[in-house]
Short mmCIF file of C-alpha atoms in Angstrom, two decimals:
data_model
loop_
_atom_site.label_atom_id
_atom_site.label_comp_id
_atom_site.label_asym_id
_atom_site.label_seq_id
_atom_site.Cartn_x
_atom_site.Cartn_y
_atom_site.Cartn_z
CA MET A 1 -37.34 -43.82 -45.46
CA ALA A 2 -41.08 -44.80 -44.98
CA SER A 3 -41.92 -48.20 -43.71
CA GLN A 4 -43.58 -49.04 -46.95
CA ASP A 5 -40.28 -48.44 -48.81
CA TRP A 6 -38.65 -51.06 -46.37
CA VAL A 7 -41.27 -53.49 -46.92
CA GLU A 8 -41.12 -53.40 -50.76
CA LYS A 9 -37.46 -53.45 -50.93
CA ASP A 10 -35.47 -56.85 -50.06
CA PHE A 11 -32.13 -55.19 -48.95
CA TYR A 12 -30.47 -58.69 -48.57
CA ALA A 13 -31.43 -59.75 -52.16
CA ILE A 14 -30.00 -56.48 -53.51
CA LEU A 15 -26.60 -57.21 -51.89
CA GLY A 16 -26.97 -60.87 -52.72
CA ILE A 17 -26.70 -62.12 -49.15
CA ALA A 18 -28.52 -64.29 -46.67
CA LYS A 19 -30.71 -62.88 -44.02
CA ASP A 20 -28.25 -64.19 -41.27
CA ALA A 21 -25.16 -62.69 -43.06
CA SER A 22 -22.60 -61.31 -40.53
CA ASP A 23 -21.28 -57.57 -40.67
CA ALA A 24 -18.26 -58.72 -42.55
CA ASP A 25 -20.40 -60.50 -45.24
CA ILE A 26 -22.36 -57.28 -45.61
CA LYS A 27 -19.19 -55.13 -46.13
CA LYS A 28 -17.66 -57.71 -48.40
CA ALA A 29 -20.85 -57.58 -50.62
CA TYR A 30 -21.17 -53.92 -50.73
CA ARG A 31 -17.54 -53.45 -51.65
CA LYS A 32 -17.78 -55.85 -54.52
CA LEU A 33 -21.20 -54.32 -55.97
CA ALA A 34 -20.15 -50.69 -55.44
CA ARG A 35 -16.95 -51.22 -57.45
CA GLN A 36 -18.89 -52.90 -60.22
CA HIS A 37 -21.67 -50.25 -60.44
CA HIS A 38 -20.09 -47.10 -59.30
CA PRO A 39 -20.93 -44.11 -61.52
CA ASP A 40 -17.20 -43.33 -62.35
CA THR A 41 -16.84 -46.52 -64.09
CA ASN A 42 -20.26 -46.58 -65.70
CA SER A 43 -20.48 -42.93 -67.19
CA GLY A 44 -23.89 -41.96 -68.42
CA ASN A 45 -25.35 -45.37 -67.50
CA ALA A 46 -28.55 -44.68 -65.83
CA ALA A 47 -29.31 -48.22 -64.92
CA ALA A 48 -25.80 -48.60 -63.10
CA GLU A 49 -26.52 -45.31 -61.31
CA LYS A 50 -29.93 -46.63 -60.12
CA LYS A 51 -28.42 -49.95 -58.98
CA PHE A 52 -25.54 -48.18 -57.17
CA LYS A 53 -28.08 -46.00 -55.17
CA ASP A 54 -30.18 -49.27 -54.42
CA ILE A 55 -26.97 -51.15 -53.05
CA SER A 56 -26.03 -48.03 -51.08
CA GLU A 57 -29.55 -47.86 -49.49
CA ALA A 58 -29.34 -51.50 -48.51
CA TYR A 59 -25.95 -51.15 -46.96
CA SER A 60 -27.07 -47.98 -45.28
CA VAL A 61 -29.86 -49.98 -43.50
CA LEU A 62 -28.12 -53.40 -42.91
CA SER A 63 -24.75 -51.92 -41.66
CA ASN A 64 -26.52 -50.28 -38.78
CA PRO A 65 -27.59 -52.70 -36.08
CA GLU A 66 -30.62 -50.66 -34.92
CA ASP A 67 -31.94 -49.98 -38.47
CA ARG A 68 -31.48 -53.69 -39.48
CA GLN A 69 -33.51 -54.91 -36.42
CA GLN A 70 -36.29 -52.62 -37.23
CA TYR A 71 -36.11 -53.49 -40.91
CA ASP A 72 -36.26 -57.23 -40.26
CA ALA A 73 -39.04 -56.48 -37.90
CA ILE A 74 -41.11 -54.57 -40.24
CA ARG A 75 -40.70 -57.13 -43.26
CA ALA A 76 -41.74 -59.89 -40.63
CA MET A 77 -45.03 -57.98 -39.89
CA GLY A 78 -45.72 -57.64 -43.46
CA GLY A 79 -45.70 -53.94 -43.68
CA ALA A 80 -47.17 -52.72 -40.40
CA ARG A 81 -46.31 -49.17 -39.54
CA PHE A 82 -43.51 -48.69 -37.02
CA ALA A 83 -43.39 -46.36 -33.95
CA PRO A 84 -42.93 -42.57 -35.13
CA GLY A 85 -39.43 -41.44 -35.09
CA ALA A 86 -38.01 -44.77 -36.10
CA GLY A 87 -34.87 -44.35 -38.26
CA ALA A 88 -34.87 -40.66 -37.67
CA GLY A 89 -31.69 -38.61 -37.60
CA ARG A 90 -30.76 -40.46 -40.84
CA GLY A 91 -30.85 -37.23 -42.85
CA GLY A 92 -34.00 -38.37 -44.55
CA GLY A 93 -32.54 -41.54 -45.71
CA ALA A 94 -30.74 -42.31 -48.89
CA GLY A 95 -32.42 -41.19 -52.16
CA ALA A 96 -34.93 -38.97 -50.17
CA ASN A 97 -34.46 -36.14 -52.57
CA GLY A 98 -33.93 -38.35 -55.54
CA GLY A 99 -30.59 -36.63 -56.19
CA PHE A 100 -27.34 -38.60 -56.53
CA GLU A 101 -25.39 -35.85 -54.92
CA ASP A 102 -27.51 -36.29 -51.77
CA LEU A 103 -26.99 -40.05 -51.56
CA PHE A 104 -23.92 -39.91 -49.14
CA GLY A 105 -25.19 -37.10 -47.05
CA GLY A 106 -27.78 -39.31 -45.39
CA LEU A 107 -26.71 -42.87 -46.47
CA PHE A 108 -24.26 -43.29 -43.67
CA GLY A 109 -26.39 -41.57 -40.87
CA GLY A 110 -25.33 -37.84 -41.20
CA GLY A 111 -24.60 -35.77 -38.09
CA ALA A 112 -22.28 -37.59 -35.62
CA ARG A 113 -22.46 -40.80 -37.55
CA GLN A 114 -20.77 -39.57 -40.57
CA PRO A 115 -17.07 -40.52 -40.74
CA SER A 116 -15.03 -37.41 -40.93
CA GLY A 117 -12.33 -36.80 -43.74
CA THR A 118 -13.88 -39.43 -45.91
CA GLY A 119 -16.73 -37.29 -47.56
CA GLY A 120 -19.49 -39.55 -45.61
CA ILE A 121 -17.92 -42.84 -46.97
CA PRO A 122 -17.15 -45.51 -44.34
CA PRO A 123 -13.56 -45.44 -43.53
CA GLU A 124 -13.00 -49.04 -44.56
CA PHE A 125 -14.17 -47.98 -48.14
CA ALA A 126 -12.25 -44.63 -48.18
CA ASP A 127 -9.67 -46.14 -50.66
CA LEU A 128 -12.56 -47.39 -52.78
CA PHE A 129 -13.99 -43.94 -53.61
CA GLY A 130 -10.90 -41.88 -52.82
CA GLY A 131 -8.44 -43.63 -55.17
CA GLY A 132 -10.07 -46.56 -56.85
CA PHE A 133 -12.02 -44.38 -59.25
CA GLY A 134 -10.16 -41.25 -59.15
CA GLY A 135 -13.14 -39.13 -57.96
CA GLY A 136 -14.71 -38.65 -61.03
CA GLN A 137 -17.90 -36.41 -60.98
CA THR A 138 -18.90 -37.55 -57.46
CA GLY A 139 -16.21 -35.60 -55.70
CA PHE A 140 -14.57 -38.64 -54.05
CA GLN A 141 -11.04 -37.78 -54.45
CA ARG A 142 -7.98 -37.69 -52.26
CA ALA A 143 -6.95 -34.67 -50.46
CA PRO A 144 -4.45 -32.50 -52.39
CA GLN A 145 -1.00 -33.52 -51.68
CA LYS A 146 2.27 -31.40 -51.39
CA GLY A 147 4.76 -31.63 -54.06
CA SER A 148 7.81 -34.22 -53.15
CA ASP A 149 10.88 -33.05 -51.67
CA ARG A 150 14.15 -32.31 -53.52
CA THR A 151 17.87 -33.01 -52.24
CA ALA A 152 21.04 -31.38 -52.77
CA THR A 153 24.58 -31.51 -51.48
CA THR A 154 27.01 -28.80 -50.77
CA SER A 155 30.61 -28.39 -49.13
CA ILE A 156 31.68 -25.49 -46.95
CA SER A 157 34.82 -24.57 -45.17
CA PHE A 158 35.61 -25.27 -41.50
CA ALA A 159 35.18 -21.60 -40.93
CA GLY A 160 31.89 -21.56 -42.44
CA SER A 161 30.67 -24.42 -40.37
CA ILE A 162 31.84 -22.66 -37.27
CA LYS A 163 30.76 -18.98 -37.99
CA GLY A 164 27.62 -19.69 -40.37
CA THR A 165 27.95 -19.08 -44.07
CA THR A 166 25.63 -18.64 -47.21
CA VAL A 167 25.87 -20.87 -50.26
CA SER A 168 24.28 -20.43 -53.62
CA LEU A 169 22.91 -23.47 -55.45
CA ARG A 170 21.90 -23.40 -59.07
CA GLU A 171 18.88 -25.25 -59.97
CA SER A 172 18.22 -27.12 -63.24
CA ASN A 173 16.18 -24.45 -64.64
CA GLY A 174 19.04 -21.88 -64.16
CA HIS A 175 17.46 -20.30 -61.05
CA VAL A 176 20.02 -19.65 -58.09
CA ILE A 177 18.75 -20.26 -54.46
CA ASP A 178 20.79 -18.81 -51.66
CA VAL A 179 20.93 -21.12 -48.63
CA LYS A 180 21.79 -19.95 -45.17
CA ILE A 181 23.98 -22.23 -43.26
CA PRO A 182 23.68 -21.77 -39.45
CA ALA A 183 26.79 -21.42 -37.18
CA GLY A 184 27.85 -24.50 -35.53
CA ILE A 185 26.48 -26.89 -38.18
CA LYS A 186 28.29 -30.33 -38.17
CA ASP A 187 29.45 -32.51 -41.07
CA GLY A 188 26.66 -34.33 -42.54
CA GLN A 189 23.86 -32.54 -41.04
CA LYS A 190 20.96 -31.28 -43.37
CA VAL A 191 19.38 -27.92 -43.92
CA ARG A 192 15.76 -27.53 -45.13
CA GLN A 193 14.55 -24.87 -47.40
CA ARG A 194 10.72 -24.65 -47.20
CA GLY A 195 8.79 -24.53 -50.37
CA LYS A 196 11.88 -24.99 -52.77
CA GLY A 197 10.84 -28.68 -53.66
CA ASN A 198 8.72 -29.96 -56.44
CA VAL A 199 5.36 -28.19 -57.18
CA GLY A 200 2.20 -29.95 -55.97
CA PRO A 201 -1.58 -29.30 -55.74
CA ALA A 202 -1.28 -28.48 -52.03
CA GLY A 203 1.93 -26.56 -52.39
CA ASN A 204 5.63 -27.10 -53.01
CA GLY A 205 7.72 -29.66 -51.19
CA ASP A 206 11.03 -28.53 -49.56
CA LEU A 207 14.66 -28.66 -50.65
CA ILE A 208 16.84 -30.68 -48.22
CA ILE A 209 20.67 -29.77 -48.45
CA THR A 210 23.21 -32.18 -46.96
CA VAL A 211 26.22 -30.08 -45.89
CA ASN A 212 29.75 -31.72 -46.09
CA VAL A 213 32.35 -29.77 -43.81
CA LYS A 214 35.98 -29.69 -45.11
CA PRO A 215 38.64 -30.77 -42.46
CA HIS A 216 40.97 -28.20 -40.86
CA GLU A 217 44.49 -28.66 -40.61
CA PHE A 218 44.71 -27.72 -36.77
CA PHE A 219 41.27 -27.63 -35.35
CA GLN A 220 39.40 -30.94 -35.14
CA ARG A 221 35.84 -31.06 -34.03
CA ASP A 222 34.44 -33.63 -31.48
CA GLY A 223 30.65 -32.95 -30.93
CA ASP A 224 30.69 -29.18 -29.77
CA ASN A 225 34.12 -29.50 -28.48
CA ILE A 226 37.29 -28.45 -30.51
CA ARG A 227 40.51 -30.44 -30.02
CA ILE A 228 44.06 -29.36 -30.70
CA HIS A 229 47.51 -30.71 -30.23
CA VAL A 230 49.98 -28.26 -28.73
CA PRO A 231 53.79 -29.02 -28.47
CA VAL A 232 55.69 -28.07 -25.29
CA THR A 233 59.50 -28.23 -24.33
CA PHE A 234 60.73 -30.91 -21.93
CA ALA A 235 61.34 -28.24 -19.42
CA GLU A 236 57.86 -26.75 -19.81
CA ALA A 237 56.54 -30.10 -19.08
CA ALA A 238 58.71 -31.20 -16.30
CA LEU A 239 58.75 -27.75 -14.53
CA GLY A 240 55.35 -26.44 -15.43
CA ALA A 241 54.45 -23.23 -17.61
CA THR A 242 51.93 -21.09 -18.78
CA ILE A 243 51.53 -21.13 -22.47
CA GLU A 244 49.37 -19.41 -25.04
CA VAL A 245 47.28 -21.50 -27.58
CA PRO A 246 45.02 -20.32 -30.69
CA THR A 247 41.26 -20.39 -30.48
CA LEU A 248 38.32 -20.49 -33.01
CA ASP A 249 37.86 -16.93 -32.43
CA GLY A 250 41.22 -16.05 -33.78
CA ASP A 251 42.85 -14.83 -30.59
CA THR A 252 44.88 -16.85 -27.96
CA VAL A 253 43.93 -18.16 -24.54
CA LYS A 254 46.63 -18.77 -21.70
CA VAL A 255 46.79 -22.35 -20.61
CA ARG A 256 48.64 -23.46 -17.68
CA VAL A 257 50.61 -26.66 -17.90
CA PRO A 258 51.15 -28.41 -14.54
CA ALA A 259 54.67 -29.48 -13.63
CA GLY A 260 55.42 -33.11 -14.47
CA THR A 261 52.67 -33.07 -17.26
CA PRO A 262 53.25 -36.05 -19.69
CA SER A 263 53.00 -36.24 -23.34
CA GLY A 264 49.38 -37.02 -24.32
CA ARG A 265 47.55 -35.36 -21.43
CA THR A 266 44.61 -33.21 -22.37
CA LEU A 267 43.75 -29.90 -20.50
CA ARG A 268 40.33 -28.39 -20.79
CA VAL A 269 39.57 -24.63 -21.47
CA LYS A 270 35.81 -23.96 -20.70
CA GLY A 271 33.54 -22.38 -23.26
CA ARG A 272 36.24 -21.98 -26.00
CA GLY A 273 34.68 -24.64 -28.26
CA VAL A 274 31.68 -24.54 -30.93
CA LYS A 275 28.91 -22.02 -30.13
CA THR A 276 25.64 -23.15 -31.25
CA SER A 277 21.93 -21.92 -30.24
CA LYS A 278 21.78 -24.85 -27.82
CA ALA A 279 25.13 -25.09 -26.11
CA THR A 280 28.80 -23.99 -26.27
CA GLY A 281 31.63 -26.54 -26.06
CA ASP A 282 35.07 -26.37 -24.81
CA LEU A 283 38.60 -26.36 -26.19
CA LEU A 284 40.41 -29.61 -25.45
CA VAL A 285 44.30 -29.02 -25.54
CA THR A 286 46.46 -32.18 -25.87
CA ILE A 287 50.07 -31.66 -24.80
CA ASP A 288 52.71 -33.08 -26.94
CA VAL A 289 56.37 -33.01 -25.27
CA ALA A 290 58.65 -32.09 -27.93
CA VAL A 291 62.16 -33.91 -28.13
CA PRO A 292 64.93 -31.69 -29.58
CA GLN A 293 66.56 -33.05 -32.58
CA ASN A 294 69.93 -31.15 -32.54
CA LEU A 295 71.52 -30.29 -29.17
CA ASN A 296 74.49 -27.88 -28.89
CA LYS A 297 77.35 -28.85 -26.74
CA GLU A 298 76.11 -26.91 -23.74
CA ALA A 299 72.45 -28.40 -23.91
CA GLU A 300 73.92 -31.99 -24.54
CA GLU A 301 75.97 -31.59 -21.28
CA ALA A 302 73.11 -30.37 -19.45
CA VAL A 303 70.91 -33.31 -20.51
CA LYS A 304 73.65 -35.68 -19.47
CA ALA A 305 73.81 -33.97 -16.13
CA PHE A 306 70.08 -34.56 -15.66
CA ALA A 307 70.36 -38.13 -16.65
CA ALA A 308 73.07 -38.72 -13.93
CA ALA A 309 70.96 -36.95 -11.39
CA THR A 310 67.90 -39.02 -12.20
CA THR A 311 69.35 -42.51 -12.45
CA ASP A 312 66.81 -43.96 -10.03
CA ALA A 313 63.82 -42.64 -11.83
CA ASN A 314 63.05 -45.65 -14.27
CA PRO A 315 59.81 -44.95 -16.13
CA ARG A 316 59.68 -48.68 -17.15
CA HIS A 317 60.17 -50.27 -13.82
CA ASP A 318 56.57 -52.04 -13.74
CA LEU A 319 56.48 -52.66 -17.62
CA ALA A 320 57.24 -56.42 -17.14
CA ALA A 321 54.57 -56.85 -14.57
CA LYS A 322 51.90 -55.18 -16.87
CA ALA A 323 52.97 -57.50 -19.85
CA ARG A 324 52.51 -60.73 -17.95
CA LEU A 325 49.73 -62.89 -19.58
#
């Protein structure tokens, strides 16, 4: 913009502010006037377009400290020409080519000064042009958005959660989506199907499926570990024994029960729990000492003989001490 142009235009008056206005006052005035005279709200109004270009030129100069200082000096000198190069790098200034589409190319400084991602509009006014007017003919619209995500719920068997499975989900339009459930998934975890959500300008959203796992009669999951309860006889618990217990793989594994194992003790079998891509859990075997319900005569005599031989073994000898308040 030539110095003569700066002399002839009173940018302070165009924005309706005082010459000592603060940066905040300048921004506030520009925002108010830009909304009022923006071409999107004044379609076909040449006067409004001209006014919008004038207030944009005014803001372009007064919002830049260096340009504002030069402008004030030139106005104070009554039109004296300023040094060559003053105001350079501004892309020819606003309105240099007279085309409205060029206004924002140089209005906010061009080059490194131009805010990225806002089409040249200052970041604080991005919402003004991006959403306040919907873009219109000037090209100031928000970036295209992906479609929103959709949600669904499915139930699978315990075996399916351990080994992995595939479920089929029917959409409202009748289409069927096959969803692969990974091995080791936990109850309540979610599976994401990319691009199976709602349609959007920048692509489809995702389908997020919450997986519910049905409980098993024997196996109980605890993180990546599997817990089971296994009954043993009194003799096995008292004397010690090696027993076989079932595993997730469908086979059995041998577990050593130490002599004197009480009911409720848990024994660990490494690496026989849930297998995932990140880790493998253990099998936790809780021992339940089974009490026989019906004894034949010979067994009853044997138990009586055992009781007589262990009269000094009182498992409740310290119970009263523990119960004191």
